[in-house]
Amino acid sequence: ARLHASALEKERYDREVKLAQGVQRQLQPERMTLRENGLHVAGMNELCEDATGDYYDVLSPLPEGRIGIAIGDVSGHGLQAALVMAEARAFLRVSVPAGLAGALLLAFPTGDGQAKLVYEHQPATFAAMEGHFETSPRAPLVLIGQPDMGRLELDNPLHVPGMLSFLTHYRFTGEIKGLRDFPREEWPDNVPLLYYAYHIMAGLGTIFIAAMALAAWKLWRGTLHASRRVLWLLLLLVPFPYIAN
């Protein structure tokens, strides 16, 4: 019974190793030869064990005839290290497209759908977070402005005429009820706090979409890894999703 169990365990391990080896072969070039502007670059990967965490890749072409070489090694050996290497390689190649898709999906349809639910079930809260004080058949979408709760209006507003009506009703003439026309007991407890929190979230979401679109365009052109400003931008944006939420 013990021999049979041991044989089954060995068979399972061999299957996992073959799977890891297959993944590793697909995710990095086992042998590579590249000629770029007179420079001859060659590389190969020979495993000393069944599966390892070794990684290398060549990023070419880059601007000004440059070549990017990525080299890494995961601490440890065997199946676990090989799978970590596969994850690292995937992050390098697919994080930007995945980030762009995620940013777009959070805006449409997720964010748009949630805003419509607020409008349907809590119209006073919707008016407050949008900074919409006057009932209007062509309600503007406020980009920036400071709510004045004494006069119930926005100071220094910058807005897009009719856009709030369009986003809510899919037509520019859809009426949006203003906060003035709701009873005070239906208002949120702190209108300015809600307004600023919502606009910070929406503004950061717009920045995420723009940054990821720029990074995806650079990646498609093969220049992302040489664009230090874009790479720094992506790095500095890491904490902002937590702020937006």
mmCIF file of C-alpha atoms in Angstrom:
data_model
loop_
_atom_site.group_PDB
_atom_site.id
_atom_site.type_symbol
_atom_site.label_atom_id
_atom_site.label_comp_id
_atom_site.label_asym_id
_atom_site.label_seq_id
_atom_site.Cartn_x
_atom_site.Cartn_y
_atom_site.Cartn_z
ATOM 1 C CA ALA A 1 0.000 0.000 0.000
ATOM 2 C CA ARG A 2 2.845 2.375 0.879
ATOM 3 C CA LEU A 3 4.668 1.567 -2.375
ATOM 4 C CA HIS A 4 1.480 2.168 -4.316
ATOM 5 C CA ALA A 5 0.909 5.522 -2.576
ATOM 6 C CA SER A 6 4.531 6.498 -3.205
ATOM 7 C CA ALA A 7 4.204 5.601 -6.880
ATOM 8 C CA LEU A 8 1.041 7.683 -7.203
ATOM 9 C CA GLU A 9 2.757 10.646 -5.513
ATOM 10 C CA LYS A 10 5.733 10.372 -7.869
ATOM 11 C CA GLU A 11 3.419 10.182 -10.866
ATOM 12 C CA ARG A 12 1.584 13.320 -9.691
ATOM 13 C CA TYR A 13 4.888 15.149 -9.153
ATOM 14 C CA ASP A 14 6.114 14.190 -12.631
ATOM 15 C CA ARG A 15 2.931 15.561 -14.184
ATOM 16 C CA GLU A 16 3.332 18.856 -12.312
ATOM 17 C CA VAL A 17 6.982 19.141 -13.364
ATOM 18 C CA LYS A 18 6.122 18.541 -17.014
ATOM 19 C CA LEU A 19 3.416 21.177 -16.764
ATOM 20 C CA ALA A 20 5.851 23.669 -15.209
ATOM 21 C CA GLN A 21 8.455 22.923 -17.871
ATOM 22 C CA GLY A 22 5.883 23.510 -20.598
ATOM 23 C CA VAL A 23 4.823 26.820 -19.081
ATOM 24 C CA GLN A 24 8.442 27.898 -18.734
ATOM 25 C CA ARG A 25 9.270 27.031 -22.346
ATOM 26 C CA GLN A 26 6.313 29.052 -23.595
ATOM 27 C CA LEU A 27 7.020 32.116 -21.471
ATOM 28 C CA GLN A 28 10.687 32.638 -22.282
ATOM 29 C CA PRO A 29 12.901 31.903 -25.274
ATOM 30 C CA GLU A 30 14.963 28.754 -24.716
ATOM 31 C CA ARG A 31 17.283 29.883 -27.509
ATOM 32 C CA MET A 32 17.401 33.370 -28.948
ATOM 33 C CA THR A 33 19.449 35.093 -31.617
ATOM 34 C CA LEU A 34 19.007 38.768 -32.424
ATOM 35 C CA ARG A 35 20.860 41.149 -34.702
ATOM 36 C CA GLU A 36 20.180 44.834 -34.165
ATOM 37 C CA ASN A 37 22.249 47.612 -35.757
ATOM 38 C CA GLY A 38 25.304 45.417 -36.073
ATOM 39 C CA LEU A 39 24.965 44.031 -32.527
ATOM 40 C CA HIS A 40 24.665 40.251 -32.277
ATOM 41 C CA VAL A 41 22.824 39.065 -29.167
ATOM 42 C CA ALA A 42 22.437 35.365 -28.403
ATOM 43 C CA GLY A 43 21.006 33.557 -25.404
ATOM 44 C CA MET A 44 19.782 30.195 -24.257
ATOM 45 C CA ASN A 45 18.437 28.567 -21.109
ATOM 46 C CA GLU A 46 19.543 25.116 -19.957
ATOM 47 C CA LEU A 47 17.773 23.798 -16.857
ATOM 48 C CA CYS A 48 20.002 22.112 -14.293
ATOM 49 C CA GLU A 49 16.910 20.794 -12.493
ATOM 50 C CA ASP A 50 13.426 19.724 -13.484
ATOM 51 C CA ALA A 51 12.104 23.311 -13.268
ATOM 52 C CA THR A 52 13.648 26.526 -12.004
ATOM 53 C CA GLY A 53 12.865 30.195 -11.510
ATOM 54 C CA ASP A 54 15.329 31.485 -14.103
ATOM 55 C CA TYR A 55 14.003 34.196 -16.404
ATOM 56 C CA TYR A 56 15.289 36.276 -19.268
ATOM 57 C CA ASP A 57 13.755 38.143 -22.175
ATOM 58 C CA VAL A 58 14.771 40.671 -24.811
ATOM 59 C CA LEU A 59 12.716 43.798 -25.403
ATOM 60 C CA SER A 60 13.336 45.050 -28.911
ATOM 61 C CA PRO A 61 13.167 47.285 -30.805
ATOM 62 C CA LEU A 62 13.473 50.294 -28.528
ATOM 63 C CA PRO A 63 14.020 53.939 -29.552
ATOM 64 C CA GLU A 64 17.399 54.993 -30.940
ATOM 65 C CA GLY A 65 18.316 51.396 -31.793
ATOM 66 C CA ARG A 66 18.550 50.300 -28.173
ATOM 67 C CA ILE A 67 17.803 46.806 -26.855
ATOM 68 C CA GLY A 68 16.288 46.052 -23.453
ATOM 69 C CA ILE A 69 17.324 42.875 -21.654
ATOM 70 C CA ALA A 70 15.399 41.597 -18.632
ATOM 71 C CA ILE A 71 17.111 39.028 -16.393
ATOM 72 C CA GLY A 72 15.767 37.599 -13.150
ATOM 73 C CA ASP A 73 15.989 34.627 -10.849
ATOM 74 C CA VAL A 74 13.460 33.478 -8.300
ATOM 75 C CA SER A 75 14.956 32.250 -5.045
ATOM 76 C CA GLY A 76 14.580 28.510 -4.692
ATOM 77 C CA HIS A 77 14.190 25.648 -7.148
ATOM 78 C CA GLY A 78 11.524 23.383 -8.522
ATOM 79 C CA LEU A 79 7.880 23.880 -9.356
ATOM 80 C CA GLN A 80 7.160 26.760 -6.995
ATOM 81 C CA ALA A 81 10.009 28.905 -8.314
ATOM 82 C CA ALA A 82 8.997 28.188 -11.921
ATOM 83 C CA LEU A 83 5.422 29.317 -11.268
ATOM 84 C CA VAL A 84 6.597 32.540 -9.599
ATOM 85 C CA MET A 85 8.774 33.211 -12.647
ATOM 86 C CA ALA A 86 5.751 32.689 -14.900
ATOM 87 C CA GLU A 87 3.778 35.222 -12.861
ATOM 88 C CA ALA A 88 6.612 37.776 -13.094
ATOM 89 C CA ARG A 89 6.830 37.382 -16.861
ATOM 90 C CA ALA A 90 3.068 37.746 -17.192
ATOM 91 C CA PHE A 91 3.141 40.949 -15.116
ATOM 92 C CA LEU A 92 5.781 42.410 -17.419
ATOM 93 C CA ARG A 93 3.776 41.719 -20.569
ATOM 94 C CA VAL A 94 0.085 41.944 -19.671
ATOM 95 C CA SER A 95 -0.175 44.376 -16.749
ATOM 96 C CA VAL A 96 -0.645 47.434 -18.965
ATOM 97 C CA PRO A 97 -3.430 45.975 -21.184
ATOM 98 C CA ALA A 98 -5.103 44.515 -18.101
ATOM 99 C CA GLY A 99 -4.818 47.863 -16.301
ATOM 100 C CA LEU A 100 -6.381 49.714 -19.238
ATOM 101 C CA ALA A 101 -9.241 47.214 -19.474
ATOM 102 C CA GLY A 102 -9.825 47.419 -15.710
ATOM 103 C CA ALA A 103 -9.862 51.236 -15.706
ATOM 104 C CA LEU A 104 -12.352 51.328 -18.583
ATOM 105 C CA LEU A 105 -14.625 48.715 -17.004
ATOM 106 C CA LEU A 106 -14.642 50.588 -13.689
ATOM 107 C CA ALA A 107 -15.855 53.701 -15.514
ATOM 108 C CA PHE A 108 -18.257 51.996 -17.929
ATOM 109 C CA PRO A 109 -20.412 50.148 -17.163
ATOM 110 C CA THR A 110 -19.611 49.746 -13.449
ATOM 111 C CA GLY A 111 -19.268 53.350 -12.295
ATOM 112 C CA ASP A 112 -21.900 54.620 -14.704
ATOM 113 C CA GLY A 113 -24.353 51.972 -13.527
ATOM 114 C CA GLN A 114 -23.784 52.784 -9.856
ATOM 115 C CA ALA A 115 -24.348 56.499 -10.501
ATOM 116 C CA LYS A 116 -27.659 55.688 -12.208
ATOM 117 C CA LEU A 117 -28.699 53.591 -9.197
ATOM 118 C CA VAL A 118 -27.985 56.551 -6.903
ATOM 119 C CA TYR A 119 -30.040 58.812 -9.187
ATOM 120 C CA GLU A 120 -32.941 56.344 -9.157
ATOM 121 C CA HIS A 121 -33.024 55.559 -5.443
ATOM 122 C CA GLN A 122 -31.377 58.641 -3.813
ATOM 123 C CA PRO A 123 -31.889 61.606 -6.154
ATOM 124 C CA ALA A 124 -30.998 64.172 -3.480
ATOM 125 C CA THR A 125 -27.665 62.433 -2.861
ATOM 126 C CA PHE A 126 -27.078 62.328 -6.616
ATOM 127 C CA ALA A 127 -27.652 66.084 -6.905
ATOM 128 C CA ALA A 128 -25.339 66.732 -3.956
ATOM 129 C CA MET A 129 -22.439 64.629 -5.210
ATOM 130 C CA GLU A 130 -22.716 66.175 -8.687
ATOM 131 C CA GLY A 131 -22.883 69.721 -7.271
ATOM 132 C CA HIS A 132 -26.226 70.258 -9.030
ATOM 133 C CA PHE A 133 -28.268 72.844 -7.130
ATOM 134 C CA GLU A 134 -30.749 74.124 -9.765
ATOM 135 C CA THR A 135 -33.284 71.946 -11.583
ATOM 136 C CA SER A 136 -32.378 72.053 -15.255
ATOM 137 C CA PRO A 137 -33.491 70.316 -18.486
ATOM 138 C CA ARG A 138 -29.896 70.546 -19.782
ATOM 139 C CA ALA A 139 -27.964 69.763 -16.607
ATOM 140 C CA PRO A 140 -24.219 70.418 -16.906
ATOM 141 C CA LEU A 141 -21.540 67.976 -15.762
ATOM 142 C CA VAL A 142 -19.400 69.770 -13.184
ATOM 143 C CA LEU A 143 -15.651 69.181 -13.527
ATOM 144 C CA ILE A 144 -14.426 71.508 -10.778
ATOM 145 C CA GLY A 145 -15.959 74.071 -8.460
ATOM 146 C CA GLN A 146 -16.459 74.838 -4.775
ATOM 147 C CA PRO A 147 -19.927 74.348 -3.251
ATOM 148 C CA ASP A 148 -21.202 77.421 -1.363
ATOM 149 C CA MET A 149 -23.798 76.082 1.065
ATOM 150 C CA GLY A 150 -24.871 79.593 2.076
ATOM 151 C CA ARG A 151 -25.974 80.579 -1.417
ATOM 152 C CA LEU A 152 -26.530 76.973 -2.603
ATOM 153 C CA GLU A 153 -24.417 77.319 -5.703
ATOM 154 C CA LEU A 154 -20.952 76.491 -7.001
ATOM 155 C CA ASP A 155 -18.146 79.010 -6.972
ATOM 156 C CA ASN A 156 -15.745 79.093 -9.945
ATOM 157 C CA PRO A 157 -17.465 76.225 -11.772
ATOM 158 C CA LEU A 158 -16.028 74.510 -14.819
ATOM 159 C CA HIS A 159 -18.635 72.320 -16.465
ATOM 160 C CA VAL A 160 -19.737 70.650 -19.712
ATOM 161 C CA PRO A 161 -23.243 71.866 -20.692
ATOM 162 C CA GLY A 162 -25.906 69.159 -20.969
ATOM 163 C CA MET A 163 -23.493 66.303 -20.267
ATOM 164 C CA LEU A 164 -25.011 65.276 -16.912
ATOM 165 C CA SER A 165 -28.425 64.980 -18.576
ATOM 166 C CA PHE A 166 -26.917 62.917 -21.379
ATOM 167 C CA LEU A 167 -25.062 60.538 -19.058
ATOM 168 C CA THR A 168 -28.177 60.055 -16.927
ATOM 169 C CA HIS A 169 -30.962 59.977 -19.540
ATOM 170 C CA TYR A 170 -28.990 59.399 -22.775
ATOM 171 C CA ARG A 171 -30.313 62.693 -24.116
ATOM 172 C CA PHE A 172 -29.135 66.264 -23.627
ATOM 173 C CA THR A 173 -32.622 67.539 -22.716
ATOM 174 C CA GLY A 174 -33.254 65.169 -19.786
ATOM 175 C CA GLU A 175 -34.238 67.067 -16.633
ATOM 176 C CA ILE A 176 -32.180 66.639 -13.448
ATOM 177 C CA LYS A 177 -33.759 67.864 -10.227
ATOM 178 C CA GLY A 178 -31.554 70.262 -8.262
ATOM 179 C CA LEU A 179 -30.694 69.982 -4.578
ATOM 180 C CA ARG A 180 -32.693 73.158 -3.800
ATOM 181 C CA ASP A 181 -35.921 71.352 -4.688
ATOM 182 C CA PHE A 182 -35.477 68.510 -2.193
ATOM 183 C CA PRO A 183 -36.552 68.774 1.466
ATOM 184 C CA ARG A 184 -33.637 69.411 3.800
ATOM 185 C CA GLU A 185 -34.250 66.136 5.624
ATOM 186 C CA GLU A 186 -33.399 64.260 2.415
ATOM 187 C CA TRP A 187 -30.035 65.986 2.001
ATOM 188 C CA PRO A 188 -26.804 64.122 2.885
ATOM 189 C CA ASP A 189 -25.329 65.056 6.258
ATOM 190 C CA ASN A 190 -22.292 66.773 4.716
ATOM 191 C CA VAL A 191 -22.847 67.950 1.152
ATOM 192 C CA PRO A 192 -19.346 69.466 0.566
ATOM 193 C CA LEU A 193 -17.596 66.325 1.856
ATOM 194 C CA LEU A 194 -19.688 64.111 -0.439
ATOM 195 C CA TYR A 195 -19.114 66.445 -3.388
ATOM 196 C CA TYR A 196 -15.321 66.576 -2.961
ATOM 197 C CA ALA A 197 -14.983 62.843 -2.269
ATOM 198 C CA TYR A 198 -16.987 61.962 -5.366
ATOM 199 C CA HIS A 199 -15.098 64.372 -7.633
ATOM 200 C CA ILE A 200 -11.709 63.203 -6.355
ATOM 201 C CA MET A 201 -12.735 59.622 -7.142
ATOM 202 C CA ALA A 202 -14.047 60.508 -10.611
ATOM 203 C CA GLY A 203 -11.026 62.690 -11.373
ATOM 204 C CA LEU A 204 -8.563 59.976 -10.398
ATOM 205 C CA GLY A 205 -10.494 57.465 -12.494
ATOM 206 C CA THR A 206 -10.140 59.740 -15.513
ATOM 207 C CA ILE A 207 -6.406 60.081 -14.857
ATOM 208 C CA PHE A 208 -6.082 56.275 -14.613
ATOM 209 C CA ILE A 209 -7.763 55.790 -17.990
ATOM 210 C CA ALA A 210 -5.580 58.428 -19.650
ATOM 211 C CA ALA A 211 -2.353 57.071 -18.109
ATOM 212 C CA MET A 212 -3.090 53.449 -18.982
ATOM 213 C CA ALA A 213 -4.121 54.415 -22.538
ATOM 214 C CA LEU A 214 -0.807 56.243 -22.950
ATOM 215 C CA ALA A 215 1.128 53.275 -21.537
ATOM 216 C CA ALA A 216 -0.772 50.827 -23.785
ATOM 217 C CA TRP A 217 0.013 52.970 -26.837
ATOM 218 C CA LYS A 218 3.694 53.049 -25.855
ATOM 219 C CA LEU A 219 3.656 49.279 -25.309
ATOM 220 C CA TRP A 220 2.060 48.701 -28.726
ATOM 221 C CA ARG A 221 4.774 50.836 -30.351
ATOM 222 C CA GLY A 222 7.466 48.976 -28.412
ATOM 223 C CA THR A 223 8.721 52.100 -26.638
ATOM 224 C CA LEU A 224 7.222 51.709 -23.153
ATOM 225 C CA HIS A 225 10.308 50.190 -21.536
ATOM 226 C CA ALA A 226 12.406 53.151 -22.700
ATOM 227 C CA SER A 227 9.874 55.806 -21.633
ATOM 228 C CA ARG A 228 11.161 56.735 -18.194
ATOM 229 C CA ARG A 229 8.480 59.384 -17.600
ATOM 230 C CA VAL A 230 5.630 56.978 -18.374
ATOM 231 C CA LEU A 231 7.177 54.246 -16.207
ATOM 232 C CA TRP A 232 7.559 56.705 -13.336
ATOM 233 C CA LEU A 233 3.964 57.816 -13.861
ATOM 234 C CA LEU A 234 2.737 54.225 -13.601
ATOM 235 C CA LEU A 235 4.797 53.707 -10.456
ATOM 236 C CA LEU A 236 3.521 56.890 -8.797
ATOM 237 C CA LEU A 237 -0.098 55.994 -9.595
ATOM 238 C CA VAL A 238 0.040 52.820 -7.466
ATOM 239 C CA PRO A 239 -1.415 54.343 -4.237
ATOM 240 C CA PHE A 240 -4.112 56.403 -5.954
ATOM 241 C CA PRO A 241 -6.688 53.604 -6.459
ATOM 242 C CA TYR A 242 -6.758 53.226 -2.669
ATOM 243 C CA ILE A 243 -7.387 56.976 -2.363
ATOM 244 C CA ALA A 244 -10.153 56.825 -4.990
ATOM 245 C CA ASN A 245 -11.890 54.061 -3.051
#
